[in-house]
Structure formats: structure tokens, C-alpha cells
Amino acid sequence: MGSDFVALISQPWHWAVSGVAIALITFFMTWLGRSFGVSTTFRNVCTALGADKVSDFFNVDLKDEAWRMLFVAGAIVGGYIASRYLASPEPVAISQKTIAHLKDWGIIYPEGQGFLPESIFNLGNLKGIVLAIIGGFLVGFGARYGDGCTSGHAITGLSHLQLPSLITVIGFFIGGLLMTHVIMPIIFG
Amino acid sequence: MRNAIFFLIGIFFGIVMTKSEAISWFRIHEMFRFESFHMYGIIGTAVVLGALIVGAMKRFDIRTIDGVSVTYTPMKLSIKRHLLAGSIFGLGWALIGACPGPMYVMLGHGYWIFLVVIASALLGTFTYGLVKDRLPH
């Protein structure tokens, strides 16, 4: 029975199941009296590395943030467990249209599990490293400027019916569409 | 040791992000090209259900584990700031196909390029702390 259960949850999850699972996390975080948001961990790490000495923005009591750091430590372990023991039998089933379009960019799908175009994003590829630096910087900067990322705004903020969160999510899409349809064709096309 | 619970929720989150395929660069790319309903279904379900849960907790005063009513400290509404900040974030999200949660999960999968991504996200965060007074808020 145990192995049946593992086989069952090792299948790719239907979007509705995934959505319910995320809502469950929202419930537990709310019930535990926490405002769920991941990107604040970046600020915490900056503080731990001494950023509070150069900017007041990093003046935070890290003791109050232990829960969040434990959460992301768990997320890393969860990723490891999922990859090691719960891997899907097939790569991610993205749409045929996307596969055909990626071919024009020289990205032949599938690559591995279908989680990352590893031919570009690997530590041996300078272009991939440069893109990782640019992308990471934009996410880190934008998340702090907007005071939240996908978890804080799209999940927590929208669950609390917050207008600033809705505007931020609209911003996520403005930036995402611009990158996907205007900038990436220049980088990869 | 209540904090240990958050470690367990984190593990669950890592598994959910993986099995939902929300950590997939390809899924994010497909989403921004509107070529599948998958990601919209996940986010839509999570938000609608989340709003119902949070709304019910407020409406019926279902309190937190510490007996406190559920509240949310609203952010100051600044359309300019949130559109600008969101757009900057979105540019990065679409490029690397991962927002902060999945960045950690991908690290757990052994995609070591995310060490670079996270280090750079830290630098972006630090930079914001340095220049924030010169940005519109």
C-alpha cells in the first residue's frame, strides 16, 4: 500500500490538486499566524551577512524570521525528496505549440525531467550564467521594491483581497510578457 | 519548537511545487505564451480557495493557534510603485522561469545554476536596500 501511494503521488498532479495543496499551505500559514512570503528570506540573508550596517532597510530581528528560514530550508529538502523519490515517469507534458516554438530557438524538448533548459542554464555555459545573474537580480530587486513575490502577493495578498497585490500581479505579467515576447526572442532567436 | 512545523510545511511546499510542475521553466514559458491552462488553473484554484478560507476565518472569527483574530496589515496603495516593481520582478521571473519559492526547490533538485540565481537575487535585494529612497514609492 505504501508503494501504491508513492506511485500515485509520483504522477504529475492535476492543476486542481496542486491548487488545493497550495491553498492548504495558505490555511496552515494563516492558522499559525504567519504571513506567507518567500522573498523576505533574501532580505534576511542580507541582514545576516551584515547589510544592516549599510542600510536601515536591513534592520530586522532575525529571531522573528526563524520560521521563514526553516520554511525555505524545508523547501530545499522537499525538492530533494521529490526528485529522489517522487519523480514522474515522463517529462513535464507541455503543449505541442510550446515545443514547436522552442525548437525555433534551438531548444529541443524534452530536456531531462522538463524542469529547466539545462543546455543553456548550467554552470559550464557563460551565457546561461549571465542570464541567471540578470534574472536573479531582477527577481530579488523587484520583489523587495514591491514588498513581495508570487507567494506574498499572488497567493497571500490576493487571498486577503488586497488591491496592491493585484496591481503587483498585473505588473508580474507586464514584465513577464515583455520578457517572453520581446526580449527573449532577441536573446534566443 | 513550533518553528519545526514550518520546516515540515516547507518540505510539503517543495513537493507540491515539484509535482504541480510550477518549478518548471518550460511551464512558466508556456504560461506567458498562453499555450496551456495548467499554470492558470493552479494559481486560480489556489487564489479562489485561499480567499474563501481566509474570508471564512475572518467572517466566522476562526482564530489562529494563539487565539488571535486573522488580520492583514494592508500595504499603502501606490499604483506606480507596484506596477513598476511587479514588472521588474516579472522580467526576471520569465527569464529564469522561477520565482523565489521554486528557486530554493530547484536547488534541492540539484540544479546548481540556482546558486548563481539566488546569489544574484540577494544582490538585487541588497541593491534595493541601498537605492530605495531614490525610487518612487
XYZ file of C-alpha atoms in Angstrom:
326
model
C 0.000 0.000 0.000
C 2.860 2.318 0.858
C 4.414 1.879 -2.560
C 1.000 2.292 -4.222
C 0.687 5.652 -2.515
C 4.160 6.695 -3.658
C 3.320 5.602 -7.218
C 0.073 7.595 -7.047
C 1.625 10.858 -5.898
C 4.571 10.369 -8.259
C 2.253 11.006 -11.190
C 2.127 14.640 -12.339
C -0.620 16.334 -10.345
C -3.728 17.777 -11.936
C -3.762 21.571 -11.675
C -6.773 21.479 -9.360
C -4.999 19.122 -6.935
C -1.975 21.421 -6.969
C -4.154 24.473 -6.365
C -5.855 22.802 -3.402
C -2.440 21.830 -1.976
C -1.255 25.451 -2.182
C -4.477 26.664 -0.542
C -3.780 24.169 2.247
C -0.407 25.855 2.806
C -2.190 29.240 2.865
C -4.526 27.880 5.524
C -1.748 26.487 7.725
C 0.318 29.661 7.476
C -2.719 31.791 8.363
C -3.746 29.486 11.192
C -0.198 29.584 12.545
C -0.410 33.378 12.486
C 2.158 33.935 9.754
C 2.008 35.950 6.550
C 3.404 33.582 3.956
C 6.064 35.082 1.689
C 9.312 33.599 0.407
C 11.307 36.548 -0.951
C 11.708 38.071 2.535
C 14.271 35.306 3.117
C 16.598 37.161 0.711
C 16.403 40.239 2.913
C 17.076 38.080 5.966
C 20.188 36.574 4.417
C 21.407 40.084 3.516
C 20.877 41.094 7.141
C 22.733 38.014 8.382
C 25.632 38.913 6.083
C 25.848 42.395 7.623
C 23.746 44.531 5.255
C 22.184 46.253 8.296
C 25.465 48.121 8.683
C 24.926 49.995 5.411
C 21.147 50.387 5.201
C 18.365 50.681 7.792
C 16.214 48.614 5.477
C 18.031 45.547 6.771
C 17.414 46.283 10.442
C 15.352 43.231 11.293
C 15.298 40.933 14.273
C 16.272 37.642 12.702
C 14.823 35.708 15.637
C 11.337 36.656 14.392
C 12.262 35.317 10.979
C 13.485 31.855 12.035
C 10.215 30.282 10.912
C 10.633 31.618 7.377
C 14.217 30.412 7.099
C 13.142 26.966 8.320
C 10.394 27.001 5.722
C 12.818 27.547 2.819
C 15.248 25.004 4.280
C 12.303 22.603 4.154
C 11.570 23.655 0.561
C 15.104 22.623 -0.438
C 14.696 19.258 1.323
C 11.246 18.856 -0.258
C 12.777 19.441 -3.691
C 15.396 16.810 -2.956
C 12.800 14.277 -1.743
C 10.588 14.942 -4.771
C 13.461 14.495 -7.222
C 14.862 11.415 -5.487
C 11.703 9.511 -4.556
C 8.696 11.056 -6.314
C 9.948 11.710 -9.836
C 7.312 11.489 -12.580
C 7.766 8.657 -15.090
C 7.600 11.130 -18.001
C 8.967 14.660 -18.550
C 6.575 17.591 -17.989
C 3.856 17.430 -20.663
C 3.999 20.959 -22.043
C 1.931 21.886 -25.089
C 2.990 20.895 -28.613
C 2.833 24.572 -29.616
C 5.417 25.480 -26.991
C 7.623 22.553 -28.052
C 7.478 23.664 -31.703
C 8.271 27.257 -30.780
C 11.225 26.272 -28.577
C 12.672 24.299 -31.499
C 12.984 27.599 -33.382
C 15.183 28.794 -30.528
C 17.315 25.662 -30.744
C 15.857 24.223 -27.529
C 14.921 20.609 -28.232
C 12.229 19.408 -25.817
C 12.269 17.399 -23.607
C 15.400 18.085 -21.679
C 15.713 15.829 -18.632
C 12.596 15.986 -16.461
C 11.367 19.059 -18.293
C 12.183 21.410 -15.433
C 14.952 23.502 -16.971
C 16.646 24.022 -20.353
C 19.863 22.639 -18.926
C 21.736 23.073 -22.202
C 21.552 26.828 -21.511
C 21.273 27.044 -17.727
C 24.301 25.155 -16.455
C 27.433 26.265 -14.664
C 29.566 25.438 -17.710
C 27.722 27.856 -20.014
C 28.716 31.508 -19.767
C 25.531 32.710 -21.483
C 23.427 30.738 -19.011
C 25.367 32.130 -16.056
C 24.946 35.714 -17.309
C 21.188 35.158 -17.798
C 20.951 33.588 -14.333
C 22.649 36.647 -12.844
C 20.356 39.077 -14.692
C 17.198 37.096 -13.905
C 18.068 36.566 -10.257
C 18.905 40.236 -9.786
C 15.611 41.408 -11.330
C 13.601 38.988 -9.178
C 15.430 39.981 -5.984
C 15.212 43.713 -6.678
C 11.605 43.650 -7.929
C 10.373 41.502 -5.052
C 11.769 43.872 -2.441
C 10.671 47.024 -4.266
C 7.135 45.613 -4.475
C 7.368 44.188 -0.953
C 6.576 40.654 -2.005
C 6.834 37.997 -4.671
C 4.479 35.379 -6.096
C 3.802 33.825 -2.686
C 3.378 37.092 -0.776
C 1.240 38.872 -3.376
C -0.331 36.327 -5.754
C -1.087 33.794 -3.003
C -1.291 35.575 0.373
C -2.175 39.120 -0.744
C -4.871 38.058 -3.198
C -6.327 35.672 -0.603
C -6.748 38.760 1.601
C -8.290 40.620 -1.393
C -5.559 43.258 -1.385
C -5.585 45.778 -4.248
C -1.807 46.493 -4.058
C -1.235 42.746 -4.523
C -3.500 42.641 -7.568
C -1.607 45.556 -9.114
C 1.698 43.831 -8.372
C 0.484 40.620 -10.027
C -0.578 42.647 -13.090
C 2.989 44.007 -13.044
C 4.371 40.433 -12.922
C 2.517 39.802 -16.175
C 3.550 43.059 -17.842
C 7.210 42.201 -17.150
C 6.779 38.510 -17.946
C 5.055 39.140 -21.275
C 7.634 41.749 -22.248
C 10.480 39.345 -21.468
C 8.844 36.339 -23.168
C 7.626 38.054 -26.341
C 10.087 40.909 -26.889
C 13.395 40.349 -25.092
C 13.794 36.561 -25.148
C 13.347 36.350 -28.951
C 16.372 38.667 -29.168
C 18.389 36.571 -26.691
C 17.443 33.130 -28.031
C 16.062 33.718 -31.528
C 9.638 24.022 18.980
C 6.766 25.314 16.897
C 9.240 26.510 14.285
C 9.867 22.881 13.340
C 6.342 22.840 11.866
C 7.472 25.399 9.297
C 10.274 23.094 8.227
C 7.677 20.375 7.579
C 5.392 22.780 5.688
C 8.463 23.734 3.658
C 9.042 20.096 2.716
C 5.401 19.831 1.654
C 5.801 23.051 -0.356
C 8.868 21.637 -2.146
C 6.956 18.510 -3.099
C 3.870 20.497 -4.183
C 5.919 22.897 -6.323
C 7.585 19.891 -7.998
C 4.520 17.753 -8.609
C 2.454 20.753 -9.741
C 5.327 21.413 -12.196
C 5.287 25.074 -11.113
C 9.085 24.832 -10.778
C 9.399 24.103 -14.493
C 10.977 26.834 -16.617
C 9.008 25.337 -19.515
C 5.679 25.649 -17.679
C 6.356 29.326 -16.944
C 7.367 29.952 -20.542
C 4.231 28.182 -21.782
C 2.124 30.254 -19.352
C 3.474 33.562 -20.645
C 2.766 32.351 -24.190
C -0.827 31.403 -23.211
C -0.333 27.933 -24.672
C -1.696 25.958 -21.737
C -4.237 26.415 -18.968
C -2.094 24.473 -16.470
C -0.457 27.325 -14.516
C -3.605 29.464 -14.634
C -5.557 26.532 -13.217
C -3.094 26.147 -10.339
C -2.922 29.844 -9.457
C -6.662 30.349 -9.972
C -7.606 27.411 -7.739
C -5.098 28.432 -5.064
C -6.296 32.053 -5.011
C -10.054 31.369 -5.078
C -9.784 28.675 -2.412
C -7.301 30.727 -0.388
C -9.648 33.735 -0.456
C -12.571 31.543 0.643
C -10.532 30.060 3.503
C -9.141 33.388 4.689
C -12.527 35.054 4.209
C -14.269 32.330 6.253
C -11.660 32.614 9.014
C -12.301 36.362 9.221
C -16.093 36.114 8.854
C -16.554 33.409 11.487
C -13.640 34.615 13.610
C -11.779 31.324 13.371
C -8.678 32.328 15.295
C -5.039 31.450 14.908
C -3.354 28.849 17.081
C -2.525 31.684 19.514
C -6.155 32.760 19.769
C -5.642 35.907 17.692
C -8.126 37.018 15.027
C -6.875 36.750 11.434
C -5.802 40.154 10.148
C -3.671 41.565 7.362
C -1.698 44.792 7.550
C -2.523 46.481 4.234
C 0.258 48.000 2.175
C -0.019 51.601 1.086
C -1.642 51.659 -2.328
C 0.833 53.015 -4.854
C -0.039 52.038 -8.389
C 3.219 53.356 -9.800
C 5.385 51.502 -7.305
C 3.575 48.185 -7.524
C 3.300 48.182 -11.324
C 6.967 49.086 -11.675
C 8.180 46.642 -9.037
C 5.954 43.875 -10.368
C 7.201 44.435 -13.912
C 10.849 44.262 -12.826
C 10.096 41.038 -10.985
C 8.180 39.642 -13.974
C 11.091 40.303 -16.342
C 13.325 38.141 -14.166
C 10.676 35.502 -13.485
C 10.074 34.865 -17.203
C 13.801 34.775 -17.988
C 14.863 32.207 -15.396
C 11.450 30.541 -15.147
C 11.447 30.561 -11.351
C 10.174 32.865 -8.641
C 11.764 32.782 -5.153
C 9.986 29.663 -3.803
C 10.879 27.465 -6.773
C 14.467 28.811 -6.700
C 15.001 27.000 -3.399
C 13.148 23.905 -4.592
C 15.268 23.744 -7.774
C 18.369 23.873 -5.604
C 17.057 20.809 -3.772
C 16.725 19.097 -7.156
C 20.423 19.687 -7.732
C 20.175 22.365 -10.435
C 23.290 24.166 -9.210
C 22.837 27.164 -11.531
C 20.303 28.288 -8.906
C 23.193 29.004 -6.553
C 24.053 31.776 -9.013
C 20.394 32.828 -9.344
C 19.912 33.066 -5.571
C 23.235 34.851 -5.026
C 22.167 37.389 -7.635
C 18.709 37.719 -6.068
C 20.483 38.556 -2.799
C 22.487 41.195 -4.635
C 19.262 42.592 -6.133
C 17.703 42.716 -2.668
C 20.789 44.420 -1.252
C 20.789 46.945 -4.107
C 17.167 47.806 -3.370
C 18.116 48.494 0.243
C 20.775 50.925 -0.964
C 18.711 52.854 -3.513
C 15.172 52.606 -2.120
C 14.982 56.258 -1.034
C 15.563 57.335 -4.626
C 12.720 55.216 -6.042
C 9.048 56.239 -6.311
C 7.014 54.577 -3.562
